[in-house]
Tab-separated table of C-alpha atoms in Angstrom:
chain	number	residue	atom	x	y	z
A	267	MET	CA	5.148	-41.978	-68.840
A	268	LEU	CA	8.317	-39.924	-68.231
A	269	ASN	CA	7.898	-38.369	-71.668
A	270	ARG	CA	4.379	-37.207	-70.778
A	271	ILE	CA	5.594	-35.650	-67.486
A	272	CYS	CA	8.378	-33.806	-69.318
A	273	GLN	CA	5.894	-32.461	-71.861
A	274	VAL	CA	3.515	-31.216	-69.155
A	275	LEU	CA	6.386	-29.570	-67.246
A	276	SER	CA	7.585	-27.960	-70.468
A	277	ILE	CA	4.135	-26.496	-71.156
A	278	VAL	CA	3.785	-25.265	-67.566
A	279	SER	CA	7.253	-23.705	-67.750
A	280	PHE	CA	6.396	-21.984	-71.032
A	281	LEU	CA	3.172	-20.587	-69.565
A	282	MET	CA	4.981	-19.305	-66.479
A	283	ILE	CA	7.718	-17.619	-68.513
A	284	THR	CA	5.263	-15.962	-70.897
A	285	SER	CA	3.126	-14.739	-67.989
A	286	VAL	CA	6.180	-13.227	-66.242
A	287	ILE	CA	7.357	-11.544	-69.441
A	288	GLY	CA	3.831	-10.314	-70.253
A	289	GLY	CA	3.308	-9.036	-66.705
A	290	GLY	CA	6.659	-7.240	-66.790
A	291	TYR	CA	5.840	-5.618	-70.116
A	292	MET	CA	2.401	-4.499	-68.976
A	293	GLY	CA	3.860	-3.184	-65.706
A	294	TYR	CA	6.506	-1.229	-67.607
A	295	LYS	CA	3.897	0.260	-69.941
A	296	TYR	CA	1.741	1.258	-66.964
A	297	VAL	CA	4.605	2.846	-65.018
A	298	THR	CA	5.766	4.853	-68.039
A	299	SER	CA	2.249	6.005	-68.977
A	300	GLU	CA	1.008	9.582	-68.562
A	301	GLN	CA	-1.833	8.385	-66.313
A	302	PHE	CA	0.640	6.937	-63.818
A	303	LYS	CA	2.747	10.101	-63.858
A	304	ALA	CA	-0.323	12.274	-63.251
A	305	LYS	CA	-1.508	9.987	-60.459
A	306	MET	CA	1.867	10.089	-58.707
A	307	MET	CA	2.175	13.878	-59.066
A	308	ASN	CA	-1.290	14.369	-57.566
A	309	GLU	CA	-0.390	12.067	-54.683
A	310	VAL	CA	2.911	13.828	-53.979
A	311	LEU	CA	1.494	17.339	-54.309
A	312	GLY	CA	-1.425	16.428	-52.064
A	313	ASN	CA	0.957	15.274	-49.333
A	314	VAL	CA	3.289	18.267	-49.731
A	315	GLN	CA	0.465	20.818	-49.647
A	316	GLY	CA	-0.670	19.438	-46.302
A	317	LEU	CA	2.821	19.948	-44.861
A	318	MET	CA	3.603	23.379	-46.332
A	319	PRO	CA	1.709	25.627	-43.866
A	320	LYS	CA	3.261	23.862	-40.876
A	321	ILE	CA	6.792	24.089	-42.246
A	322	LEU	CA	6.425	27.700	-43.345
A	323	ASP	CA	5.078	28.768	-39.946
A	324	GLN	CA	8.014	27.163	-38.155
A	325	GLY	CA	10.743	28.211	-40.588
A	326	LEU	CA	10.030	31.890	-41.288
A	327	PRO	CA	11.418	34.436	-38.830
A	328	LYS	CA	9.119	36.988	-37.207
A	329	MET	CA	11.532	39.853	-37.897
A	330	THR	CA	14.630	40.270	-40.048
A	331	GLY	CA	17.862	42.102	-39.285
A	332	PRO	CA	18.833	45.565	-40.500
A	333	SER	CA	19.733	46.081	-44.133
A	334	ILE	CA	23.294	46.621	-45.390
A	335	GLY	CA	24.194	50.263	-45.996
A	336	VAL	CA	24.733	51.506	-49.550
A	337	PRO	CA	27.907	53.563	-50.208
A	338	LYS	CA	27.390	57.217	-51.065
A	339	GLY	CA	28.702	58.602	-54.341
A	340	ASN	CA	31.511	56.749	-56.131
A	341	ASP	CA	33.105	55.374	-52.987
A	342	TRP	CA	33.122	51.710	-54.045
A	343	THR	CA	36.047	50.910	-51.755
A	344	SER	CA	33.735	50.763	-48.762
A	345	MET	CA	31.516	48.215	-50.534
A	346	PRO	CA	31.615	44.820	-48.790
A	347	LYS	CA	33.642	42.174	-50.642
A	348	PHE	CA	31.983	38.840	-51.292
């Protein structure tokens, strides 16, 4: 009787291990597939495109400051140092 229980548990254990390994392999193949990459890119770009107009409207200034003057002739000594 104990032998039969051990055999059944061994078979159940084997089935569980093979299903976990098979599921992991199939999950890895799906995540590394081109379809998954395209699906994720479409999802991310869809969310970002909805946010872009709001962020751009808040972040861009209405008016910029004056431009930096350009030295006349060969007077490079008055050029700002960076």
